[in-house]
Amino acid sequence: MVSIIRCFQAERIKCRHTPFLAVHLLFPVLGAAVFAGYFRISGWDKLTDIAAFLETAAIAHPFLIGIISGIAVQMENTAGHFQILLGTIPSRSGAYIGKCCYLIMWCAISTALGILLFAIFYPAVLPVFYIKPFIMLTLSAIPLYLISLNAGLFLGKTGAMGIGIAGSLLTALCTTGLGDFVWKFLPWGWGIRFAEYCVLEWVSPERFNRAFHELETGLFIMMFFTLLLFIGSLWWFKRWEGTKENE
């Protein structure tokens, strides 16, 4: 636990003079302002506007996670070709968990900031409505971080970003009929489908109750896969010897 806390603090120091913080703060502020401003003049139904905002946030998540994971990988590579991460920290597990926790913490902060600003700029529903979408978007981002970060460590910065771009495309496809069955088994489909269910619960509780079994199945698969992915990625990281990135 001490190693995790120290690694967490080290991540804060390493990210101080990088684009890491700017990405997490700039995108939610701009996104919330742009969408709220457009929806005020669009004349659409308010719940449709909210659903569109949450769906866009879910589609943007994989892309932004890919960028952030790429920044994290490049930062470690620049600081001695991953030797600080691999050779100077006594606990490999602590280094990996500390980095993952730091990334996920900022993801939660960024998501909360974007949703909070949108709720303030576009007060169409009670603020309590946004609690469940925030939780769902944050939880669904955890496996995406595990995938992108490990892809970045293995393939380099472009690997993480490439998976982020492909993930955003898959997320968008999961909103269509093509994703009606497979979304439960795709990490990139969880966030957007869970956000849709949150809106459905608000709009039509009866339809939500009929679809609750599918939501429950998706949540179980997500939690099981996330746990399995974390254990597997931690086992791999403890045996990883570093990769020289030539970008």
CSV table of C-alpha atoms in Angstrom, one decimal:
chain,number,residue,atom,x,y,z
A,1,MET,CA,0.0,0.0,0.0
A,2,VAL,CA,2.9,2.4,0.8
A,3,SER,CA,4.4,1.7,-2.6
A,4,ILE,CA,1.1,2.5,-4.3
A,5,ILE,CA,0.7,5.8,-2.5
A,6,ARG,CA,4.3,6.8,-3.3
A,7,CYS,CA,3.9,5.9,-6.9
A,8,PHE,CA,0.6,7.8,-7.0
A,9,GLN,CA,2.4,10.9,-5.7
A,10,ALA,CA,5.2,10.4,-8.2
A,11,GLU,CA,2.7,10.4,-11.0
A,12,ARG,CA,1.4,13.7,-9.8
A,13,ILE,CA,4.9,15.2,-9.9
A,14,LYS,CA,5.8,13.7,-13.3
A,15,CYS,CA,2.6,15.0,-14.9
A,16,ARG,CA,3.0,18.6,-13.6
A,17,HIS,CA,4.7,20.1,-16.7
A,18,THR,CA,3.0,17.9,-19.4
A,19,PRO,CA,-0.2,18.3,-21.5
A,20,PHE,CA,-1.7,15.7,-19.2
A,21,LEU,CA,-3.6,18.1,-16.9
A,22,ALA,CA,-4.6,20.4,-19.8
A,23,VAL,CA,-6.2,17.5,-21.7
A,24,HIS,CA,-8.3,16.5,-18.7
A,25,LEU,CA,-9.5,20.1,-18.0
A,26,LEU,CA,-9.7,21.6,-21.5
A,27,PHE,CA,-11.8,19.0,-23.2
A,28,PRO,CA,-14.7,18.8,-20.7
A,29,VAL,CA,-14.9,22.6,-20.4
A,30,LEU,CA,-15.0,23.1,-24.2
A,31,GLY,CA,-17.3,20.2,-24.7
A,32,ALA,CA,-19.8,21.2,-22.1
A,33,ALA,CA,-19.8,24.8,-23.3
A,34,VAL,CA,-20.2,24.0,-27.0
A,35,PHE,CA,-23.0,21.4,-26.5
A,36,ALA,CA,-24.9,23.5,-24.0
A,37,GLY,CA,-24.7,26.6,-26.3
A,38,TYR,CA,-25.8,24.6,-29.3
A,39,PHE,CA,-28.7,22.9,-27.5
A,40,ARG,CA,-30.0,26.3,-26.3
A,41,ILE,CA,-30.6,27.4,-29.9
A,42,SER,CA,-31.4,24.1,-31.5
A,43,GLY,CA,-35.0,23.7,-30.4
A,44,TRP,CA,-34.7,20.0,-29.9
A,45,ASP,CA,-36.4,18.0,-27.1
A,46,LYS,CA,-34.4,18.5,-23.9
A,47,LEU,CA,-34.1,14.8,-23.1
A,48,THR,CA,-32.9,14.2,-26.7
A,49,ASP,CA,-30.2,16.9,-26.1
A,50,ILE,CA,-29.1,15.3,-22.9
A,51,ALA,CA,-28.9,11.8,-24.5
A,52,ALA,CA,-26.9,13.3,-27.4
A,53,PHE,CA,-24.4,14.9,-24.9
A,54,LEU,CA,-23.9,11.7,-23.0
A,55,GLU,CA,-23.5,9.6,-26.1
A,56,THR,CA,-20.9,12.0,-27.5
A,57,ALA,CA,-19.1,11.9,-24.2
A,58,ALA,CA,-19.1,8.1,-24.3
A,59,ILE,CA,-17.8,8.1,-28.0
A,60,ALA,CA,-15.1,10.6,-27.1
A,61,HIS,CA,-13.9,8.6,-24.1
A,62,PRO,CA,-11.9,5.9,-26.0
A,63,PHE,CA,-10.2,8.5,-28.2
A,64,LEU,CA,-9.2,10.7,-25.2
A,65,ILE,CA,-8.1,7.7,-23.2
A,66,GLY,CA,-5.9,6.6,-26.1
A,67,ILE,CA,-4.3,10.1,-26.2
A,68,ILE,CA,-3.8,10.2,-22.4
A,69,SER,CA,-2.4,6.7,-22.3
A,70,GLY,CA,0.0,7.7,-25.2
A,71,ILE,CA,1.1,10.7,-23.2
A,72,ALA,CA,1.7,8.5,-20.1
A,73,VAL,CA,3.8,6.0,-22.2
A,74,GLN,CA,5.8,8.7,-23.9
A,75,MET,CA,6.5,10.3,-20.5
A,76,GLU,CA,7.9,7.1,-19.1
A,77,ASN,CA,9.9,6.5,-22.3
A,78,THR,CA,11.4,10.0,-22.2
A,79,ALA,CA,12.4,9.5,-18.5
A,80,GLY,CA,15.0,6.9,-19.2
A,81,HIS,CA,13.3,4.4,-21.5
A,82,PHE,CA,10.9,3.1,-18.8
A,83,GLN,CA,13.8,2.5,-16.3
A,84,ILE,CA,12.2,4.8,-13.6
A,85,LEU,CA,9.0,2.7,-13.9
A,86,LEU,CA,10.8,-0.6,-13.9
A,87,GLY,CA,14.1,-0.3,-12.1
A,88,THR,CA,13.9,2.4,-9.4
A,89,ILE,CA,10.6,1.4,-7.7
A,90,PRO,CA,10.8,-1.6,-5.3
A,91,SER,CA,7.3,-2.9,-6.1
A,92,ARG,CA,6.4,-3.5,-9.7
A,93,SER,CA,2.8,-4.0,-8.7
A,94,GLY,CA,2.8,-0.8,-6.7
A,95,ALA,CA,4.1,1.1,-9.8
A,96,TYR,CA,1.4,-0.3,-12.1
A,97,ILE,CA,-1.5,0.1,-9.6
A,98,GLY,CA,-0.4,3.7,-8.7
A,99,LYS,CA,-0.3,4.7,-12.4
A,100,CYS,CA,-3.6,3.1,-13.2
A,101,CYS,CA,-5.2,4.8,-10.1
A,102,TYR,CA,-3.9,8.2,-11.1
A,103,LEU,CA,-5.2,7.9,-14.6
A,104,ILE,CA,-8.6,6.7,-13.5
A,105,MET,CA,-8.8,9.4,-10.9
A,106,TRP,CA,-8.3,12.1,-13.5
A,107,CYS,CA,-10.7,10.4,-15.8
A,108,ALA,CA,-13.4,10.6,-13.0
A,109,ILE,CA,-12.5,14.3,-12.4
A,110,SER,CA,-12.7,15.2,-16.1
A,111,THR,CA,-16.0,13.4,-16.6
A,112,ALA,CA,-17.5,15.0,-13.5
A,113,LEU,CA,-16.3,18.4,-14.6
A,114,GLY,CA,-17.8,18.0,-18.0
A,115,ILE,CA,-21.2,16.8,-16.7
A,116,LEU,CA,-21.3,19.4,-14.0
A,117,LEU,CA,-20.7,22.3,-16.4
A,118,PHE,CA,-23.2,20.9,-18.9
A,119,ALA,CA,-25.8,20.6,-16.1
A,120,ILE,CA,-25.1,24.3,-15.1
A,121,PHE,CA,-25.1,25.6,-18.6
A,122,TYR,CA,-28.1,23.6,-19.7
A,123,PRO,CA,-30.4,23.1,-16.7
A,124,ALA,CA,-33.0,20.9,-18.4
A,125,VAL,CA,-33.3,18.2,-15.7
A,126,LEU,CA,-32.6,17.9,-12.0
A,127,PRO,CA,-28.8,17.6,-11.2
A,128,VAL,CA,-29.5,14.2,-9.5
A,129,PHE,CA,-30.2,12.7,-12.9
A,130,TYR,CA,-26.5,12.9,-13.8
A,131,ILE,CA,-25.2,10.8,-10.9
A,132,LYS,CA,-25.8,7.5,-12.6
A,133,PRO,CA,-24.5,8.5,-16.0
A,134,PHE,CA,-21.3,9.8,-14.3
A,135,ILE,CA,-20.8,6.5,-12.4
A,136,MET,CA,-21.5,4.4,-15.5
A,137,LEU,CA,-19.1,6.4,-17.8
A,138,THR,CA,-16.4,6.3,-15.1
A,139,LEU,CA,-16.7,2.6,-14.5
A,140,SER,CA,-16.8,1.8,-18.2
A,141,ALA,CA,-13.6,3.8,-18.7
A,142,ILE,CA,-11.5,1.6,-16.4
A,143,PRO,CA,-11.2,-1.4,-18.8
A,144,LEU,CA,-10.5,1.1,-21.6
A,145,TYR,CA,-7.6,2.5,-19.6
A,146,LEU,CA,-6.2,-0.9,-18.9
A,147,ILE,CA,-6.4,-1.9,-22.6
A,148,SER,CA,-4.9,1.4,-23.9
A,149,LEU,CA,-2.2,1.7,-21.3
A,150,ASN,CA,-0.9,-1.9,-21.8
A,151,ALA,CA,-1.2,-1.5,-25.6
A,152,GLY,CA,0.9,1.6,-25.3
A,153,LEU,CA,3.5,-0.1,-23.1
A,154,PHE,CA,3.7,-3.0,-25.6
A,155,LEU,CA,3.3,-1.2,-28.9
A,156,GLY,CA,4.3,2.4,-28.1
A,157,LYS,CA,2.4,5.7,-28.1
A,158,THR,CA,0.9,5.2,-31.5
A,159,GLY,CA,-0.5,1.8,-30.4
A,160,ALA,CA,-2.4,3.4,-27.6
A,161,MET,CA,-3.7,6.2,-29.8
A,162,GLY,CA,-4.6,3.8,-32.6
A,163,ILE,CA,-6.7,1.7,-30.2
A,164,GLY,CA,-8.4,4.8,-29.0
A,165,ILE,CA,-9.4,5.9,-32.5
A,166,ALA,CA,-10.7,2.4,-33.3
A,167,GLY,CA,-12.4,2.2,-30.0
A,168,SER,CA,-14.3,5.5,-30.7
A,169,LEU,CA,-15.5,4.1,-34.0
A,170,LEU,CA,-16.7,0.9,-32.3
A,171,THR,CA,-18.5,2.9,-29.7
A,172,ALA,CA,-20.4,4.8,-32.3
A,173,LEU,CA,-21.3,1.6,-34.1
A,174,CYS,CA,-22.7,0.2,-30.8
A,175,THR,CA,-25.4,2.9,-30.9
A,176,THR,CA,-26.9,1.3,-34.0
A,177,GLY,CA,-28.7,-1.9,-34.5
A,178,LEU,CA,-25.3,-3.6,-35.2
A,179,GLY,CA,-24.5,-3.3,-31.5
A,180,ASP,CA,-27.8,-4.6,-30.1
A,181,PHE,CA,-26.4,-8.0,-29.2
A,182,VAL,CA,-22.6,-7.6,-29.2
A,183,TRP,CA,-22.4,-4.4,-27.0
A,184,LYS,CA,-22.4,-6.5,-23.8
A,185,PHE,CA,-19.2,-8.2,-24.9
A,186,LEU,CA,-17.3,-5.1,-26.2
A,187,PRO,CA,-15.6,-2.8,-23.7
A,188,TRP,CA,-16.2,0.1,-26.1
A,189,GLY,CA,-19.9,-0.5,-26.1
A,190,TRP,CA,-20.5,-0.4,-22.3
A,191,GLY,CA,-20.3,3.3,-21.6
A,192,ILE,CA,-22.6,4.4,-24.4
A,193,ARG,CA,-25.2,1.7,-23.8
A,194,PHE,CA,-25.2,2.3,-20.0
A,195,ALA,CA,-25.7,6.0,-20.6
A,196,GLU,CA,-28.6,5.3,-22.9
A,197,TYR,CA,-30.2,3.1,-20.2
A,198,CYS,CA,-29.8,5.9,-17.7
A,199,VAL,CA,-31.8,8.2,-20.0
A,200,LEU,CA,-34.4,5.5,-20.7
A,201,GLU,CA,-34.9,5.0,-16.9
A,202,TRP,CA,-35.7,8.7,-16.7
A,203,VAL,CA,-37.9,8.9,-19.8
A,204,SER,CA,-39.8,5.5,-19.5
A,205,PRO,CA,-39.4,3.5,-16.3
A,206,GLU,CA,-41.6,0.7,-17.8
A,207,ARG,CA,-39.4,0.2,-20.8
A,208,PHE,CA,-36.4,0.4,-18.6
A,209,ASN,CA,-37.7,-2.4,-16.3
A,210,ARG,CA,-38.3,-4.6,-19.3
A,211,ALA,CA,-34.7,-4.0,-20.5
A,212,PHE,CA,-33.2,-4.3,-17.0
A,213,HIS,CA,-32.1,-7.9,-17.4
A,214,GLU,CA,-29.9,-6.9,-20.4
A,215,LEU,CA,-28.4,-4.0,-18.4
A,216,GLU,CA,-27.8,-6.3,-15.5
A,217,THR,CA,-26.0,-8.8,-17.8
A,218,GLY,CA,-23.9,-6.1,-19.3
A,219,LEU,CA,-22.8,-4.8,-15.9
A,220,PHE,CA,-21.9,-8.3,-14.7
A,221,ILE,CA,-19.8,-9.0,-17.9
A,222,MET,CA,-18.1,-5.6,-17.5
A,223,MET,CA,-17.1,-6.1,-13.9
A,224,PHE,CA,-15.9,-9.7,-14.5
A,225,PHE,CA,-13.9,-8.7,-17.6
A,226,THR,CA,-12.4,-5.6,-15.8
A,227,LEU,CA,-11.2,-7.8,-12.9
A,228,LEU,CA,-9.9,-10.4,-15.3
A,229,LEU,CA,-8.1,-7.8,-17.4
A,230,PHE,CA,-6.6,-6.1,-14.3
A,231,ILE,CA,-5.2,-9.4,-13.0
A,232,GLY,CA,-3.9,-10.4,-16.4
A,233,SER,CA,-2.3,-7.0,-17.1
A,234,LEU,CA,-0.7,-6.9,-13.7
A,235,TRP,CA,0.8,-10.3,-14.2
A,236,TRP,CA,2.1,-9.3,-17.6
A,237,PHE,CA,3.5,-6.0,-16.3
A,238,LYS,CA,5.5,-7.7,-13.5
A,239,ARG,CA,7.3,-9.7,-16.3
A,240,TRP,CA,7.6,-6.9,-18.8
A,241,GLU,CA,11.2,-5.7,-19.5
A,242,GLY,CA,10.4,-2.5,-21.3
A,243,THR,CA,10.2,-1.4,-24.9
A,244,LYS,CA,12.2,1.2,-26.6
A,245,GLU,CA,10.0,3.6,-28.5
A,246,ASN,CA,11.4,5.2,-31.6
A,247,GLU,CA,8.8,7.9,-32.1
